[in-house]
PDB file of C-alpha atoms in Angstrom:
ATOM      1  CA  GLY A  15     -45.010 -22.711  20.955  1.00 48.00           C
ATOM      2  CA  LEU A  16     -43.836 -20.009  18.577  1.00 54.00           C
ATOM      3  CA  ALA A  17     -43.016 -22.579  15.801  1.00 63.00           C
ATOM      4  CA  MET A  18     -39.553 -20.635  15.040  1.00 67.00           C
ATOM      5  CA  LYS A  19     -37.443 -22.040  12.405  1.00 71.00           C
ATOM      6  CA  THR A  20     -33.910 -23.016  13.292  1.00 72.00           C
ATOM      7  CA  PRO A  21     -30.971 -21.599  11.363  1.00 70.00           C
ATOM      8  CA  SER A  22     -30.288 -24.785   9.590  1.00 73.00           C
ATOM      9  CA  GLU A  23     -33.793 -24.649   8.087  1.00 75.00           C
ATOM     10  CA  VAL A  24     -33.306 -21.009   6.823  1.00 71.00           C
ATOM     11  CA  TYR A  25     -29.594 -21.017   5.593  1.00 74.00           C
ATOM     12  CA  SER A  26     -27.491 -23.222   3.508  1.00 77.00           C
ATOM     13  CA  PRO A  27     -23.931 -24.095   4.477  1.00 75.00           C
ATOM     14  CA  SER A  28     -21.329 -22.017   2.518  1.00 74.00           C
ATOM     15  CA  ASN A  29     -18.774 -23.951   0.740  1.00 77.00           C
ATOM     16  CA  ARG A  30     -16.159 -21.027   1.353  1.00 75.00           C
ATOM     17  CA  LEU A  31     -13.426 -21.642   3.687  1.00 73.00           C
ATOM     18  CA  TYR A  32     -13.367 -19.263   6.840  1.00 67.00           C
ATOM     19  CA  LYS A  33     -10.175 -17.124   6.761  1.00 68.00           C
ATOM     20  CA  GLY A  34     -10.547 -14.806   9.685  1.00 64.00           C
ATOM     21  CA  LEU A  35     -11.449 -11.201   9.819  1.00 55.00           C
ATOM     22  CA  PRO A  36     -10.068  -8.878   6.983  1.00 57.00           C
ATOM     23  CA  GLU A  37      -6.756  -6.941   7.902  1.00 56.00           C
ATOM     24  CA  LEU A  38      -7.659  -3.417   9.111  1.00 52.00           C
ATOM     25  CA  ARG A  39      -6.390  -0.608   6.805  1.00 57.00           C
ATOM     26  CA  TYR A  40      -4.722   2.348   8.587  1.00 56.00           C
ATOM     27  CA  PRO A  41      -3.614   5.673   7.180  1.00 56.00           C
ATOM     28  CA  LEU A  42      -0.249   5.567   8.562  1.00 56.00           C
ATOM     29  CA  HIS A  43       0.362   2.001   9.289  1.00 52.00           C
ATOM     30  CA  ASP A  44       4.027   2.291  10.057  1.00 52.00           C
ATOM     31  CA  ARG A  45       3.691   4.742  12.824  1.00 54.00           C
ATOM     32  CA  ASP A  46       1.340   6.054  15.774  1.00 57.00           C
ATOM     33  CA  ILE A  47      -0.225   9.627  15.211  1.00 59.00           C
ATOM     34  CA  ASP A  48      -2.026  11.819  17.407  1.00 59.00           C
ATOM     35  CA  VAL A  49      -5.321  13.211  16.137  1.00 57.00           C
ATOM     36  CA  THR A  50      -6.857  16.353  17.542  1.00 58.00           C
ATOM     37  CA  ALA A  51      -9.921  16.384  19.435  1.00 51.00           C
ATOM     38  CA  CYS A  52     -12.078  17.717  16.505  1.00 60.00           C
ATOM     39  CA  GLY A  53     -11.818  13.980  15.378  1.00 67.00           C
ATOM     40  CA  PRO A  54     -12.135  12.497  11.818  1.00 82.00           C
ATOM     41  CA  ARG A  55     -14.584  12.711   9.091  1.00 87.00           C
ATOM     42  CA  VAL A  56     -15.607  10.282   6.284  1.00 91.00           C
ATOM     43  CA  SER A  57     -17.096  10.996   2.932  1.00 93.00           C
ATOM     44  CA  ASP A  58     -20.393   9.776   1.922  1.00 93.00           C
ATOM     45  CA  ASP A  59     -18.680   6.946  -0.473  1.00 92.00           C
ATOM     46  CA  GLY A  60     -16.265   6.076   2.417  1.00 90.00           C
ATOM     47  CA  ARG A  61     -13.461   6.714   0.148  1.00 91.00           C
ATOM     48  CA  PHE A  62     -11.986   9.932   1.849  1.00 91.00           C
ATOM     49  CA  VAL A  63     -11.095  10.131   5.610  1.00 89.00           C
ATOM     50  CA  SER A  64      -9.869  13.711   6.907  1.00 87.00           C
ATOM     51  CA  PHE A  65      -8.339  14.461  10.230  1.00 83.00           C
ATOM     52  CA  MET A  66      -6.196  17.027  11.872  1.00 80.00           C
ATOM     53  CA  THR A  67      -2.877  15.836  13.327  1.00 77.00           C
ATOM     54  CA  ALA A  68       0.297  17.467  14.555  1.00 74.00           C
ATOM     55  CA  THR A  69       2.301  14.279  13.737  1.00 73.00           C
ATOM     56  CA  PRO A  70       4.688  15.146  10.910  1.00 69.00           C
ATOM     57  CA  ILE A  71       3.011  13.407   7.819  1.00 69.00           C
ATOM     58  CA  ASP A  72       6.007  13.970   5.339  1.00 64.00           C
ATOM     59  CA  GLY A  73       9.111  15.787   4.861  1.00 62.00           C
ATOM     60  CA  THR A  74       7.438  19.046   4.222  1.00 62.00           C
ATOM     61  CA  ASP A  75       5.761  19.187   7.504  1.00 62.00           C
ATOM     62  CA  GLY A  76       7.966  21.331   9.955  1.00 61.00           C
ATOM     63  CA  ASN A  77       5.393  23.743  11.254  1.00 62.00           C
ATOM     64  CA  GLY A  78       5.133  21.735  14.331  1.00 66.00           C
ATOM     65  CA  ALA A  79       1.221  22.572  14.278  1.00 69.00           C
ATOM     66  CA  PRO A  80      -1.882  20.609  13.579  1.00 73.00           C
ATOM     67  CA  ASP A  81      -2.530  19.990   9.998  1.00 76.00           C
ATOM     68  CA  LEU A  82      -5.423  18.840   7.802  1.00 81.00           C
ATOM     69  CA  VAL A  83      -4.622  15.402   6.361  1.00 82.00           C
ATOM     70  CA  ILE A  84      -6.815  13.453   3.682  1.00 84.00           C
ATOM     71  CA  TRP A  85      -6.565   9.734   3.854  1.00 85.00           C
ATOM     72  CA  ASP A  86      -7.740   8.198   0.329  1.00 87.00           C
ATOM     73  CA  ARG A  87      -8.833   4.525   1.162  1.00 86.00           C
ATOM     74  CA  THR A  88      -8.581   3.606  -2.499  1.00 86.00           C
ATOM     75  CA  THR A  89      -5.332   4.563  -3.374  1.00 83.00           C
ATOM     76  CA  GLY A  90      -3.964   3.984   0.386  1.00 79.00           C
ATOM     77  CA  LEU A  91      -2.141   7.612   0.305  1.00 76.00           C
ATOM     78  CA  SER A  92      -2.465  10.030   3.047  1.00 74.00           C
ATOM     79  CA  LYS A  93      -1.229  13.586   2.362  1.00 74.00           C
ATOM     80  CA  PRO A  94      -1.551  17.045   3.692  1.00 71.00           C
ATOM     81  CA  ALA A  95      -4.541  18.810   2.441  1.00 72.00           C
ATOM     82  CA  ALA A  96      -3.651  22.189   3.656  1.00 63.00           C
ATOM     83  CA  ARG A  97      -0.769  24.010   1.751  1.00 59.00           C
ATOM     84  CA  THR A  98       0.038  27.597   1.534  1.00 52.00           C
ATOM     85  CA  GLY A  99       0.721  27.591  -2.157  1.00 49.00           C
ATOM     86  CA  GLY A 100       4.064  25.804  -2.400  1.00 44.00           C
ATOM     87  CA  LEU A 101       5.145  22.816  -0.250  1.00 39.00           C
ATOM     88  CA  THR A 102       4.595  24.634   2.928  1.00 46.00           C
ATOM     89  CA  LEU A 103       1.953  23.336   5.215  1.00 48.00           C
ATOM     90  CA  ALA A 104      -0.560  25.763   6.661  1.00 52.00           C
ATOM     91  CA  ASN A 105      -1.221  25.311  10.476  1.00 54.00           C
ATOM     92  CA  GLY A 106      -4.694  25.065  11.782  1.00 57.00           C
ATOM     93  CA  THR A 107      -6.620  24.243  14.623  1.00 60.00           C
ATOM     94  CA  ARG A 108      -9.718  22.595  12.998  1.00 76.00           C
ATOM     95  CA  GLY A 109     -10.450  21.241   9.660  1.00 83.00           C
ATOM     96  CA  ALA A 110     -13.641  20.094   7.773  1.00 88.00           C
ATOM     97  CA  MET A 111     -14.131  18.108   4.719  1.00 91.00           C
ATOM     98  CA  SER A 112     -17.493  17.939   2.926  1.00 94.00           C
ATOM     99  CA  ALA A 113     -19.481  14.880   2.572  1.00 94.00           C
ATOM    100  CA  ASN A 114     -18.610  14.228  -1.025  1.00 94.00           C
ATOM    101  CA  GLY A 115     -14.913  14.825  -0.217  1.00 92.00           C
ATOM    102  CA  ARG A 116     -14.571  17.722  -2.763  1.00 93.00           C
ATOM    103  CA  TYR A 117     -14.428  20.677  -0.257  1.00 93.00           C
ATOM    104  CA  VAL A 118     -12.203  21.208   2.650  1.00 90.00           C
ATOM    105  CA  ALA A 119     -11.999  24.219   5.148  1.00 90.00           C
ATOM    106  CA  ILE A 120      -9.606  25.169   7.899  1.00 86.00           C
ATOM    107  CA  ALA A 121      -9.096  27.613  10.665  1.00 85.00           C
ATOM    108  CA  SER A 122      -5.645  29.042  10.471  1.00 83.00           C
ATOM    109  CA  ASN A 123      -3.549  32.185  11.186  1.00 80.00           C
ATOM    110  CA  ASP A 124      -0.499  31.004   8.776  1.00 79.00           C
ATOM    111  CA  PRO A 125       1.025  33.910   7.345  1.00 79.00           C
ATOM    112  CA  GLY A 126       1.564  32.151   3.980  1.00 78.00           C
ATOM    113  CA  LEU A 127      -2.383  32.068   3.464  1.00 81.00           C
ATOM    114  CA  PRO A 128      -4.108  34.867   1.415  1.00 82.00           C
ATOM    115  CA  GLY A 129      -5.328  37.873   3.342  1.00 82.00           C
ATOM    116  CA  ALA A 130      -3.272  36.677   6.602  1.00 80.00           C
ATOM    117  CA  ASN A 131      -3.257  39.410   9.114  1.00 80.00           C
ATOM    118  CA  GLY A 132      -2.295  37.649  12.397  1.00 78.00           C
ATOM    119  CA  PHE A 133      -5.775  36.759  13.543  1.00 81.00           C
ATOM    120  CA  TRP A 134      -7.384  33.333  12.952  1.00 83.00           C
ATOM    121  CA  ARG A 135      -9.302  33.103   9.713  1.00 86.00           C
ATOM    122  CA  VAL A 136     -11.319  30.557   7.806  1.00 89.00           C
ATOM    123  CA  TYR A 137     -10.448  29.323   4.369  1.00 89.00           C
ATOM    124  CA  ARG A 138     -11.854  26.886   1.843  1.00 91.00           C
ATOM    125  CA  ARG A 139     -10.278  24.988  -0.662  1.00 89.00           C
ATOM    126  CA  ASP A 140     -11.740  23.190  -3.937  1.00 90.00           C
ATOM    127  CA  ARG A 141     -10.068  19.711  -4.436  1.00 88.00           C
ATOM    128  CA  ASP A 142     -11.388  19.258  -7.937  1.00 89.00           C
ATOM    129  CA  GLY A 143     -10.828  22.922  -9.411  1.00 84.00           C
ATOM    130  CA  ASN A 144     -11.323  21.609 -12.851  1.00 84.00           C
ATOM    131  CA  ALA A 145     -14.425  19.714 -11.815  1.00 86.00           C
ATOM    132  CA  ASN A 146     -13.595  16.546 -13.543  1.00 86.00           C
ATOM    133  CA  GLY A 147     -14.303  14.423 -10.585  1.00 86.00           C
ATOM    134  CA  ILE A 148     -10.543  13.832  -9.830  1.00 84.00           C
ATOM    135  CA  TYR A 149      -9.402  15.183  -6.590  1.00 85.00           C
ATOM    136  CA  ASP A 150      -6.164  16.695  -5.514  1.00 78.00           C
ATOM    137  CA  GLU A 151      -4.812  17.141  -9.085  1.00 71.00           C
ATOM    138  CA  ALA A 152      -1.807  19.350  -9.774  1.00 65.00           C
ATOM    139  CA  GLY A 153      -3.230  23.059 -10.057  1.00 60.00           C
ATOM    140  CA  ASP A 154      -6.274  22.255  -7.627  1.00 62.00           C
ATOM    141  CA  GLY A 155      -6.206  23.680  -4.210  1.00 67.00           C
ATOM    142  CA  ALA A 156      -6.080  27.489  -4.432  1.00 77.00           C
ATOM    143  CA  TRP A 157      -7.232  28.797  -0.823  1.00 83.00           C
ATOM    144  CA  THR A 158     -10.084  31.266  -0.570  1.00 88.00           C
ATOM    145  CA  LEU A 159     -10.668  33.404   2.386  1.00 90.00           C
ATOM    146  CA  VAL A 160     -14.384  33.084   3.374  1.00 89.00           C
ATOM    147  CA  SER A 161     -14.437  34.660   7.052  1.00 86.00           C
ATOM    148  CA  ASP A 162     -14.136  38.458   5.952  1.00 70.00           C
ATOM    149  CA  ALA A 163     -17.346  39.087   3.912  1.00 53.00           C
ATOM    150  CA  VAL A 164     -19.022  39.744   7.336  1.00 50.00           C
ATOM    151  CA  PRO A 165     -17.511  41.145   9.142  1.00 51.00           C
ATOM    152  CA  THR A 166     -14.596  43.123   7.907  1.00 52.00           C
ATOM    153  CA  GLY A 167     -12.623  43.543  11.126  1.00 55.00           C
ATOM    154  CA  ALA A 168     -10.576  42.116  13.551  1.00 61.00           C
ATOM    155  CA  GLY A 169     -11.379  38.994  15.695  1.00 73.00           C
ATOM    156  CA  ALA A 170     -10.769  35.332  15.344  1.00 81.00           C
ATOM    157  CA  ALA A 171     -12.778  32.917  13.135  1.00 84.00           C
ATOM    158  CA  TYR A 172     -12.652  29.247  13.681  1.00 82.00           C
ATOM    159  CA  ALA A 173     -14.741  26.016  13.759  1.00 86.00           C
ATOM    160  CA  PRO A 174     -15.544  25.640  10.237  1.00 90.00           C
ATOM    161  CA  ASP A 175     -17.673  23.276   8.495  1.00 92.00           C
ATOM    162  CA  VAL A 176     -18.359  22.952   4.801  1.00 94.00           C
ATOM    163  CA  SER A 177     -21.500  21.533   2.704  1.00 95.00           C
ATOM    164  CA  ASN A 178     -21.221  19.498  -0.815  1.00 95.00           C
ATOM    165  CA  ASP A 179     -21.364  22.886  -2.699  1.00 94.00           C
ATOM    166  CA  GLY A 180     -18.592  24.525  -0.874  1.00 94.00           C
ATOM    167  CA  THR A 181     -20.784  26.646   1.626  1.00 94.00           C
ATOM    168  CA  VAL A 182     -18.932  27.308   4.828  1.00 93.00           C
ATOM    169  CA  THR A 183     -20.331  27.698   8.294  1.00 91.00           C
ATOM    170  CA  TYR A 184     -18.088  29.363  10.871  1.00 89.00           C
ATOM    171  CA  ILE A 185     -17.797  31.331  14.350  1.00 86.00           C
ATOM    172  CA  HIS A 186     -16.515  34.660  14.724  1.00 83.00           C
ATOM    173  CA  ASP A 187     -15.700  36.552  17.922  1.00 78.00           C
ATOM    174  CA  ILE A 188     -15.835  39.917  16.736  1.00 68.00           C
ATOM    175  CA  ASP A 189     -17.568  41.061  19.768  1.00 63.00           C
ATOM    176  CA  ASN A 190     -15.420  39.169  22.358  1.00 57.00           C
ATOM    177  CA  PRO A 191     -16.686  37.265  24.252  1.00 59.00           C
ATOM    178  CA  ILE A 192     -19.818  37.473  22.298  1.00 67.00           C
ATOM    179  CA  LEU A 193     -19.655  34.776  19.492  1.00 76.00           C
ATOM    180  CA  HIS A 194     -21.534  35.145  16.272  1.00 79.00           C
ATOM    181  CA  GLY A 195     -22.368  32.533  13.555  1.00 84.00           C
ATOM    182  CA  PHE A 196     -21.896  33.074   9.817  1.00 86.00           C
ATOM    183  CA  VAL A 197     -22.680  31.112   6.852  1.00 88.00           C
ATOM    184  CA  ARG A 198     -20.546  31.959   3.731  1.00 90.00           C
ATOM    185  CA  PHE A 199     -21.837  30.912   0.403  1.00 90.00           C
ATOM    186  CA  PRO A 200     -19.755  30.300  -2.785  1.00 90.00           C
ATOM    187  CA  ASP A 201     -20.996  33.229  -4.496  1.00 89.00           C
ATOM    188  CA  GLY A 202     -19.205  35.311  -1.528  1.00 87.00           C
ATOM    189  CA  THR A 203     -22.538  36.404  -0.164  1.00 85.00           C
ATOM    190  CA  SER A 204     -23.048  35.761   3.718  1.00 83.00           C
ATOM    191  CA  LEU A 205     -25.817  35.347   6.317  1.00 81.00           C
ATOM    192  CA  THR A 206     -25.592  35.403  10.181  1.00 79.00           C
ATOM    193  CA  VAL A 207     -27.262  33.230  12.589  1.00 76.00           C
ATOM    194  CA  GLN A 208     -30.197  35.273  14.286  1.00 65.00           C
ATOM    195  CA  ALA A 209     -32.695  35.032  16.703  1.00 57.00           C
ATOM    196  CA  ALA A 210     -36.436  34.986  15.479  1.00 51.00           C
ATOM    197  CA  ALA A 211     -36.942  38.479  17.067  1.00 52.00           C
ATOM    198  CA  GLY A 212     -33.848  39.907  15.177  1.00 55.00           C
ATOM    199  CA  GLY A 213     -30.343  40.428  16.423  1.00 59.00           C
ATOM    200  CA  ASP A 214     -27.579  38.038  16.391  1.00 64.00           C
ATOM    201  CA  ALA A 215     -27.661  34.703  18.428  1.00 67.00           C
ATOM    202  CA  LEU A 216     -24.639  33.960  20.671  1.00 78.00           C
ATOM    203  CA  VAL A 217     -23.356  30.889  18.813  1.00 80.00           C
ATOM    204  CA  ARG A 218     -21.098  28.260  20.345  1.00 79.00           C
ATOM    205  CA  THR A 219     -21.279  25.528  17.606  1.00 83.00           C
ATOM    206  CA  LEU A 220     -22.484  25.606  14.218  1.00 88.00           C
ATOM    207  CA  THR A 221     -22.850  22.915  11.343  1.00 89.00           C
ATOM    208  CA  ILE A 222     -24.413  22.856   7.928  1.00 91.00           C
ATOM    209  CA  SER A 223     -26.003  19.612   6.238  1.00 91.00           C
ATOM    210  CA  PRO A 224     -24.253  18.107   3.063  1.00 93.00           C
ATOM    211  CA  ALA A 225     -26.967  19.679   0.843  1.00 90.00           C
ATOM    212  CA  ARG A 226     -26.899  23.130   2.574  1.00 89.00           C
ATOM    213  CA  SER A 227     -30.658  22.893   3.327  1.00 87.00           C
ATOM    214  CA  THR A 228     -30.168  23.040   7.188  1.00 86.00           C
ATOM    215  CA  VAL A 229     -28.074  24.566   9.766  1.00 86.00           C
ATOM    216  CA  ALA A 230     -27.747  23.449  13.280  1.00 87.00           C
ATOM    217  CA  PHE A 231     -26.230  25.395  16.270  1.00 85.00           C
ATOM    218  CA  SER A 232     -25.962  25.469  20.204  1.00 84.00           C
ATOM    219  CA  THR A 233     -26.520  28.657  22.093  1.00 82.00           C
ATOM    220  CA  PRO A 234     -27.237  29.330  25.696  1.00 81.00           C
ATOM    221  CA  ASP A 235     -29.592  32.148  24.467  1.00 79.00           C
ATOM    222  CA  ALA A 236     -33.404  31.312  24.873  1.00 77.00           C
ATOM    223  CA  LEU A 237     -34.561  31.593  21.096  1.00 74.00           C
ATOM    224  CA  VAL A 238     -38.071  30.229  21.766  1.00 73.00           C
ATOM    225  CA  ALA A 239     -40.664  30.708  24.443  1.00 75.00           C
ATOM    226  CA  ALA A 240     -40.317  27.095  25.384  1.00 80.00           C
ATOM    227  CA  ASP A 241     -36.764  27.487  26.179  1.00 80.00           C
ATOM    228  CA  THR A 242     -36.731  28.133  30.091  1.00 84.00           C
ATOM    229  CA  ASN A 243     -34.067  25.779  31.321  1.00 84.00           C
ATOM    230  CA  GLY A 244     -31.245  28.213  31.411  1.00 81.00           C
ATOM    231  CA  ALA A 245     -28.976  26.112  29.588  1.00 84.00           C
ATOM    232  CA  GLU A 246     -27.165  25.587  26.503  1.00 84.00           C
ATOM    233  CA  ASP A 247     -29.445  23.982  23.801  1.00 84.00           C
ATOM    234  CA  VAL A 248     -29.328  22.971  20.035  1.00 84.00           C
ATOM    235  CA  TYR A 249     -31.353  24.599  17.382  1.00 82.00           C
ATOM    236  CA  ALA A 250     -31.829  23.572  13.837  1.00 81.00           C
ATOM    237  CA  THR A 251     -33.348  25.580  10.901  1.00 80.00           C
ATOM    238  CA  ARG A 252     -33.908  25.521   7.312  1.00 79.00           C
ATOM    239  CA  PHE A 253     -33.049  28.009   4.848  1.00 71.00           C
ATOM    240  CA  GLY A 254     -35.648  30.163   3.491  1.00 57.00           C
ATOM    241  CA  SER A 255     -36.218  30.396  -0.156  1.00 39.00           C
ATOM    242  CA  ALA A 256     -35.182  34.161  -0.225  1.00 37.00           C
ATOM    243  CA  LEU A 257     -32.155  33.135   1.677  1.00 34.00           C
ATOM    244  CA  THR A 258     -32.495  36.565   3.579  1.00 37.00           C
ATOM    245  CA  GLY A 259     -31.456  35.359   7.029  1.00 40.00           C
ATOM    246  CA  VAL A 260     -31.080  32.324   9.217  1.00 43.00           C
ATOM    247  CA  THR A 261     -33.678  32.481  11.574  1.00 47.00           C
ATOM    248  CA  VAL A 262     -35.313  30.414  14.546  1.00 40.00           C
ATOM    249  CA  SER A 263     -39.160  30.176  14.808  1.00 37.00           C
TER     250      SER A 263
END
């Protein structure tokens, strides 16, 4: 035989009484909410959960559009993360939160946001503006327009993602229906997602790692010789030390 031990030979009985499973906690326990298709995100430490919902969160939410909400599992509070400067909520189609919970990014055409021009644009917000480790204090939360460094024109920008240092990736349809992928760094510089032979790749989705070392994106373009399936594929690439461009090799 295998001479395997039985559980009673390995484990000692516990003297604690079984009280059932712990009660599940919900961000809005008193009512149902509708979460948009982009889905929730959870910070690395499990404290913060972000999600997009068109369900009014508080009395200031009257825009009838999806809003980015942050649920703090430590305090139990849920509150909108995207305001236009006062109490007005900024509408959006998709929001993202960094893995450390500090930065959020949204795609919005809200006229109350800086640089609004009627097109969808991508914005970033630092939830810890004074860098003391406490998020969403009074005074935190100025929105920065990140989708205008490259290019400086019309067209919709959307589908943001954000890393732990505030670097934002997004899609811009400046040559509609050709979609371009951009990476905007905290210092304001930008890169485009390019094929190895040069020229922009047609990018449908784009995401960045928490440490800002790697980007991944999907494209129907054949960026490597081995790509002969004629279908959309996913590529991943690390940033070069010179940060002169995001390329696939």
